[in-house]
Amino acid sequence: MYGLYDKEGILRFVDSDKDACIAYAELFELGSTNYCLMNLANDTKNVKVNTNLDQSLGGYNN
């Protein structure tokens, strides 16, 4: 699994095929200096994630 991140670090595309991610970047005219292609973990059972998905404005307002 591959993820394509833009230069601000926002995930823009995920696919199991590396070439599909590169084609997506080319479609939106993202130069290679404007994106990062990362190999993501295929087996989510082995990935430990500590993520808080509660993003309510009341508790996490800066």
PDB file of N, CA and C in Angstrom:
ATOM      1  N   MET A   1       0.850  -1.170   0.000  1.00  0.00           N
ATOM      2  CA  MET A   1       0.000   0.000   0.000  1.00  0.00           C
ATOM      3  C   MET A   1       0.893   1.229   0.000  1.00  0.00           C
ATOM      4  N   TYR A   2       0.566   2.185  -0.842  1.00  0.00           N
ATOM      5  CA  TYR A   2       1.339   3.419  -0.956  1.00  0.00           C
ATOM      6  C   TYR A   2       0.451   4.613  -0.677  1.00  0.00           C
ATOM      7  N   GLY A   3       1.025   5.628  -0.089  1.00  0.00           N
ATOM      8  CA  GLY A   3       0.319   6.876   0.155  1.00  0.00           C
ATOM      9  C   GLY A   3       1.085   8.033  -0.461  1.00  0.00           C
ATOM     10  N   LEU A   4       0.356   8.945  -1.082  1.00  0.00           N
ATOM     11  CA  LEU A   4       0.956  10.119  -1.708  1.00  0.00           C
ATOM     12  C   LEU A   4       0.587  11.334  -0.864  1.00  0.00           C
ATOM     13  N   TYR A   5       1.596  12.001  -0.325  1.00  0.00           N
ATOM     14  CA  TYR A   5       1.394  13.173   0.516  1.00  0.00           C
ATOM     15  C   TYR A   5       1.861  14.418  -0.230  1.00  0.00           C
ATOM     16  N   ASP A   6       1.106  15.522  -0.084  1.00  0.00           N
ATOM     17  CA  ASP A   6       1.545  16.752  -0.720  1.00  0.00           C
ATOM     18  C   ASP A   6       2.617  17.420   0.140  1.00  0.00           C
ATOM     19  N   LYS A   7       3.140  18.557  -0.342  1.00  0.00           N
ATOM     20  CA  LYS A   7       4.261  19.197   0.357  1.00  0.00           C
ATOM     21  C   LYS A   7       3.877  19.735   1.734  1.00  0.00           C
ATOM     22  N   GLU A   8       2.575  19.878   2.005  1.00  0.00           N
ATOM     23  CA  GLU A   8       2.135  20.277   3.341  1.00  0.00           C
ATOM     24  C   GLU A   8       1.934  19.077   4.261  1.00  0.00           C
ATOM     25  N   GLY A   9       2.129  17.867   3.736  1.00  0.00           N
ATOM     26  CA  GLY A   9       1.994  16.670   4.548  1.00  0.00           C
ATOM     27  C   GLY A   9       0.586  16.108   4.599  1.00  0.00           C
ATOM     28  N   ILE A  10      -0.289  16.562   3.703  1.00  0.00           N
ATOM     29  CA  ILE A  10      -1.670  16.074   3.674  1.00  0.00           C
ATOM     30  C   ILE A  10      -1.757  14.876   2.743  1.00  0.00           C
ATOM     31  N   LEU A  11      -2.349  13.802   3.227  1.00  0.00           N
ATOM     32  CA  LEU A  11      -2.517  12.601   2.411  1.00  0.00           C
ATOM     33  C   LEU A  11      -3.506  12.889   1.292  1.00  0.00           C
ATOM     34  N   ARG A  12      -3.081  12.722   0.057  1.00  0.00           N
ATOM     35  CA  ARG A  12      -3.909  13.024  -1.108  1.00  0.00           C
ATOM     36  C   ARG A  12      -4.417  11.776  -1.817  1.00  0.00           C
ATOM     37  N   PHE A  13      -3.698  10.649  -1.719  1.00  0.00           N
ATOM     38  CA  PHE A  13      -4.081   9.462  -2.483  1.00  0.00           C
ATOM     39  C   PHE A  13      -3.469   8.227  -1.838  1.00  0.00           C
ATOM     40  N   VAL A  14      -4.236   7.137  -1.801  1.00  0.00           N
ATOM     41  CA  VAL A  14      -3.759   5.848  -1.302  1.00  0.00           C
ATOM     42  C   VAL A  14      -4.136   4.781  -2.309  1.00  0.00           C
ATOM     43  N   ASP A  15      -3.197   3.896  -2.631  1.00  0.00           N
ATOM     44  CA  ASP A  15      -3.457   2.806  -3.570  1.00  0.00           C
ATOM     45  C   ASP A  15      -2.442   1.701  -3.315  1.00  0.00           C
ATOM     46  N   SER A  16      -2.759   0.511  -3.733  1.00  0.00           N
ATOM     47  CA  SER A  16      -1.824  -0.600  -3.576  1.00  0.00           C
ATOM     48  C   SER A  16      -0.757  -0.593  -4.659  1.00  0.00           C
ATOM     49  N   ASP A  17      -0.932   0.217  -5.678  1.00  0.00           N
ATOM     50  CA  ASP A  17      -0.009   0.268  -6.804  1.00  0.00           C
ATOM     51  C   ASP A  17       0.773   1.577  -6.789  1.00  0.00           C
ATOM     52  N   LYS A  18       2.090   1.472  -6.737  1.00  0.00           N
ATOM     53  CA  LYS A  18       2.951   2.656  -6.717  1.00  0.00           C
ATOM     54  C   LYS A  18       2.751   3.512  -7.966  1.00  0.00           C
ATOM     55  N   ASP A  19       2.623   2.873  -9.114  1.00  0.00           N
ATOM     56  CA  ASP A  19       2.449   3.618 -10.364  1.00  0.00           C
ATOM     57  C   ASP A  19       1.138   4.401 -10.394  1.00  0.00           C
ATOM     58  N   ALA A  20       0.105   3.896  -9.736  1.00  0.00           N
ATOM     59  CA  ALA A  20      -1.167   4.615  -9.678  1.00  0.00           C
ATOM     60  C   ALA A  20      -1.014   5.905  -8.870  1.00  0.00           C
ATOM     61  N   CYS A  21      -0.217   5.858  -7.823  1.00  0.00           N
ATOM     62  CA  CYS A  21       0.026   7.066  -7.030  1.00  0.00           C
ATOM     63  C   CYS A  21       0.786   8.105  -7.845  1.00  0.00           C
ATOM     64  N   ILE A  22       1.775   7.656  -8.603  1.00  0.00           N
ATOM     65  CA  ILE A  22       2.548   8.569  -9.437  1.00  0.00           C
ATOM     66  C   ILE A  22       1.670   9.144 -10.547  1.00  0.00           C
ATOM     67  N   ALA A  23       0.799   8.327 -11.123  1.00  0.00           N
ATOM     68  CA  ALA A  23      -0.122   8.801 -12.158  1.00  0.00           C
ATOM     69  C   ALA A  23      -1.073   9.853 -11.592  1.00  0.00           C
ATOM     70  N   TYR A  24      -1.511   9.675 -10.351  1.00  0.00           N
ATOM     71  CA  TYR A  24      -2.372  10.656  -9.687  1.00  0.00           C
ATOM     72  C   TYR A  24      -1.634  11.986  -9.558  1.00  0.00           C
ATOM     73  N   ALA A  25      -0.377  11.934  -9.144  1.00  0.00           N
ATOM     74  CA  ALA A  25       0.417  13.158  -9.004  1.00  0.00           C
ATOM     75  C   ALA A  25       0.572  13.848 -10.351  1.00  0.00           C
ATOM     76  N   GLU A  26       0.806  13.071 -11.400  1.00  0.00           N
ATOM     77  CA  GLU A  26       0.951  13.650 -12.737  1.00  0.00           C
ATOM     78  C   GLU A  26      -0.360  14.252 -13.227  1.00  0.00           C
ATOM     79  N   LEU A  27      -1.480  13.599 -12.896  1.00  0.00           N
ATOM     80  CA  LEU A  27      -2.793  14.107 -13.302  1.00  0.00           C
ATOM     81  C   LEU A  27      -3.034  15.514 -12.765  1.00  0.00           C
ATOM     82  N   PHE A  28      -2.619  15.749 -11.537  1.00  0.00           N
ATOM     83  CA  PHE A  28      -2.809  17.061 -10.918  1.00  0.00           C
ATOM     84  C   PHE A  28      -1.566  17.931 -11.018  1.00  0.00           C
ATOM     85  N   GLU A  29      -0.657  17.530 -11.920  1.00  0.00           N
ATOM     86  CA  GLU A  29       0.542  18.296 -12.221  1.00  0.00           C
ATOM     87  C   GLU A  29       1.371  18.618 -10.982  1.00  0.00           C
ATOM     88  N   LEU A  30       1.481  17.617 -10.081  1.00  0.00           N
ATOM     89  CA  LEU A  30       2.347  17.760  -8.917  1.00  0.00           C
ATOM     90  C   LEU A  30       3.748  17.315  -9.321  1.00  0.00           C
ATOM     91  N   GLY A  31       4.699  18.220  -9.275  1.00  0.00           N
ATOM     92  CA  GLY A  31       6.079  17.856  -9.571  1.00  0.00           C
ATOM     93  C   GLY A  31       6.642  16.998  -8.449  1.00  0.00           C
ATOM     94  N   SER A  32       7.717  16.289  -8.735  1.00  0.00           N
ATOM     95  CA  SER A  32       8.281  15.383  -7.729  1.00  0.00           C
ATOM     96  C   SER A  32       8.792  16.124  -6.496  1.00  0.00           C
ATOM     97  N   THR A  33       8.992  17.433  -6.598  1.00  0.00           N
ATOM     98  CA  THR A  33       9.402  18.204  -5.422  1.00  0.00           C
ATOM     99  C   THR A  33       8.197  18.634  -4.585  1.00  0.00           C
ATOM    100  N   ASN A  34       6.984  18.364  -5.076  1.00  0.00           N
ATOM    101  CA  ASN A  34       5.775  18.779  -4.370  1.00  0.00           C
ATOM    102  C   ASN A  34       5.011  17.623  -3.729  1.00  0.00           C
ATOM    103  N   TYR A  35       5.557  16.418  -3.800  1.00  0.00           N
ATOM    104  CA  TYR A  35       4.895  15.291  -3.143  1.00  0.00           C
ATOM    105  C   TYR A  35       5.908  14.304  -2.601  1.00  0.00           C
ATOM    106  N   CYS A  36       5.421  13.463  -1.712  1.00  0.00           N
ATOM    107  CA  CYS A  36       6.218  12.410  -1.104  1.00  0.00           C
ATOM    108  C   CYS A  36       5.429  11.111  -1.218  1.00  0.00           C
ATOM    109  N   LEU A  37       6.051  10.071  -1.733  1.00  0.00           N
ATOM    110  CA  LEU A  37       5.419   8.774  -1.884  1.00  0.00           C
ATOM    111  C   LEU A  37       5.955   7.868  -0.787  1.00  0.00           C
ATOM    112  N   MET A  38       5.059   7.325   0.036  1.00  0.00           N
ATOM    113  CA  MET A  38       5.483   6.489   1.158  1.00  0.00           C
ATOM    114  C   MET A  38       4.864   5.109   1.063  1.00  0.00           C
ATOM    115  N   ASN A  39       5.653   4.103   1.394  1.00  0.00           N
ATOM    116  CA  ASN A  39       5.181   2.737   1.488  1.00  0.00           C
ATOM    117  C   ASN A  39       4.488   2.590   2.843  1.00  0.00           C
ATOM    118  N   LEU A  40       3.190   2.325   2.825  1.00  0.00           N
ATOM    119  CA  LEU A  40       2.426   2.189   4.061  1.00  0.00           C
ATOM    120  C   LEU A  40       2.333   0.720   4.452  1.00  0.00           C
ATOM    121  N   ALA A  41       2.086   0.445   5.716  1.00  0.00           N
ATOM    122  CA  ALA A  41       1.989  -0.926   6.215  1.00  0.00           C
ATOM    123  C   ALA A  41       0.796  -1.631   5.596  1.00  0.00           C
ATOM    124  N   ASN A  42       1.028  -2.805   5.041  1.00  0.00           N
ATOM    125  CA  ASN A  42      -0.061  -3.605   4.476  1.00  0.00           C
ATOM    126  C   ASN A  42      -0.811  -4.380   5.549  1.00  0.00           C
ATOM    127  N   ASP A  43      -0.106  -4.789   6.588  1.00  0.00           N
ATOM    128  CA  ASP A  43      -0.709  -5.607   7.631  1.00  0.00           C
ATOM    129  C   ASP A  43      -1.035  -4.729   8.829  1.00  0.00           C
ATOM    130  N   THR A  44      -2.275  -4.283   8.911  1.00  0.00           N
ATOM    131  CA  THR A  44      -2.664  -3.359   9.979  1.00  0.00           C
ATOM    132  C   THR A  44      -2.699  -4.027  11.346  1.00  0.00           C
ATOM    133  N   LYS A  45      -2.669  -5.353  11.412  1.00  0.00           N
ATOM    134  CA  LYS A  45      -2.646  -6.045  12.699  1.00  0.00           C
ATOM    135  C   LYS A  45      -1.343  -5.782  13.442  1.00  0.00           C
ATOM    136  N   ASN A  46      -0.261  -5.557  12.699  1.00  0.00           N
ATOM    137  CA  ASN A  46       1.042  -5.344  13.306  1.00  0.00           C
ATOM    138  C   ASN A  46       1.354  -3.881  13.569  1.00  0.00           C
ATOM    139  N   VAL A  47       0.456  -2.988  13.188  1.00  0.00           N
ATOM    140  CA  VAL A  47       0.683  -1.559  13.376  1.00  0.00           C
ATOM    141  C   VAL A  47      -0.058  -1.105  14.620  1.00  0.00           C
ATOM    142  N   LYS A  48       0.694  -0.546  15.565  1.00  0.00           N
ATOM    143  CA  LYS A  48       0.085  -0.020  16.783  1.00  0.00           C
ATOM    144  C   LYS A  48      -0.141   1.466  16.588  1.00  0.00           C
ATOM    145  N   VAL A  49      -1.386   1.887  16.730  1.00  0.00           N
ATOM    146  CA  VAL A  49      -1.733   3.282  16.508  1.00  0.00           C
ATOM    147  C   VAL A  49      -2.409   3.828  17.751  1.00  0.00           C
ATOM    148  N   ASN A  50      -1.941   4.966  18.201  1.00  0.00           N
ATOM    149  CA  ASN A  50      -2.564   5.666  19.309  1.00  0.00           C
ATOM    150  C   ASN A  50      -3.147   6.954  18.738  1.00  0.00           C
ATOM    151  N   THR A  51      -4.373   6.874  18.227  1.00  0.00           N
ATOM    152  CA  THR A  51      -4.989   8.001  17.543  1.00  0.00           C
ATOM    153  C   THR A  51      -6.281   8.390  18.242  1.00  0.00           C
ATOM    154  N   ASN A  52      -6.442   9.658  18.486  1.00  0.00           N
ATOM    155  CA  ASN A  52      -7.671  10.180  19.054  1.00  0.00           C
ATOM    156  C   ASN A  52      -8.483  10.755  17.903  1.00  0.00           C
ATOM    157  N   LEU A  53      -9.573  10.086  17.550  1.00  0.00           N
ATOM    158  CA  LEU A  53     -10.390  10.525  16.429  1.00  0.00           C
ATOM    159  C   LEU A  53     -11.433  11.557  16.827  1.00  0.00           C
ATOM    160  N   ASP A  54     -11.527  11.855  18.118  1.00  0.00           N
ATOM    161  CA  ASP A  54     -12.480  12.850  18.582  1.00  0.00           C
ATOM    162  C   ASP A  54     -11.883  14.243  18.358  1.00  0.00           C
ATOM    163  N   GLN A  55     -12.368  14.936  17.347  1.00  0.00           N
ATOM    164  CA  GLN A  55     -11.842  16.257  17.030  1.00  0.00           C
ATOM    165  C   GLN A  55     -12.898  17.333  17.247  1.00  0.00           C
ATOM    166  N   SER A  56     -13.662  17.169  18.293  1.00  0.00           N
ATOM    167  CA  SER A  56     -14.690  18.172  18.572  1.00  0.00           C
ATOM    168  C   SER A  56     -14.027  19.488  18.941  1.00  0.00           C
ATOM    169  N   LEU A  57     -14.645  20.582  18.542  1.00  0.00           N
ATOM    170  CA  LEU A  57     -14.065  21.897  18.771  1.00  0.00           C
ATOM    171  C   LEU A  57     -13.987  22.247  20.242  1.00  0.00           C
ATOM    172  N   GLY A  58     -14.902  21.744  21.032  1.00  0.00           N
ATOM    173  CA  GLY A  58     -14.931  22.095  22.436  1.00  0.00           C
ATOM    174  C   GLY A  58     -13.720  21.631  23.199  1.00  0.00           C
ATOM    175  N   GLY A  59     -13.271  20.405  22.958  1.00  0.00           N
ATOM    176  CA  GLY A  59     -12.172  19.855  23.718  1.00  0.00           C
ATOM    177  C   GLY A  59     -10.798  20.139  23.150  1.00  0.00           C
ATOM    178  N   TYR A  60     -10.705  20.421  21.866  1.00  0.00           N
ATOM    179  CA  TYR A  60      -9.408  20.555  21.220  1.00  0.00           C
ATOM    180  C   TYR A  60      -9.263  21.875  20.475  1.00  0.00           C
ATOM    181  N   ASN A  61      -9.867  22.908  20.965  1.00  0.00           N
ATOM    182  CA  ASN A  61      -9.802  24.212  20.319  1.00  0.00           C
ATOM    183  C   ASN A  61      -8.530  24.924  20.726  1.00  0.00           C
ATOM    184  N   ASN A  62      -7.759  25.358  19.757  1.00  0.00           N
ATOM    185  CA  ASN A  62      -6.512  26.095  20.073  1.00  0.00           C
ATOM    186  C   ASN A  62      -6.852  27.547  20.186  1.00  0.00           C
TER     187      ASN A  62
END
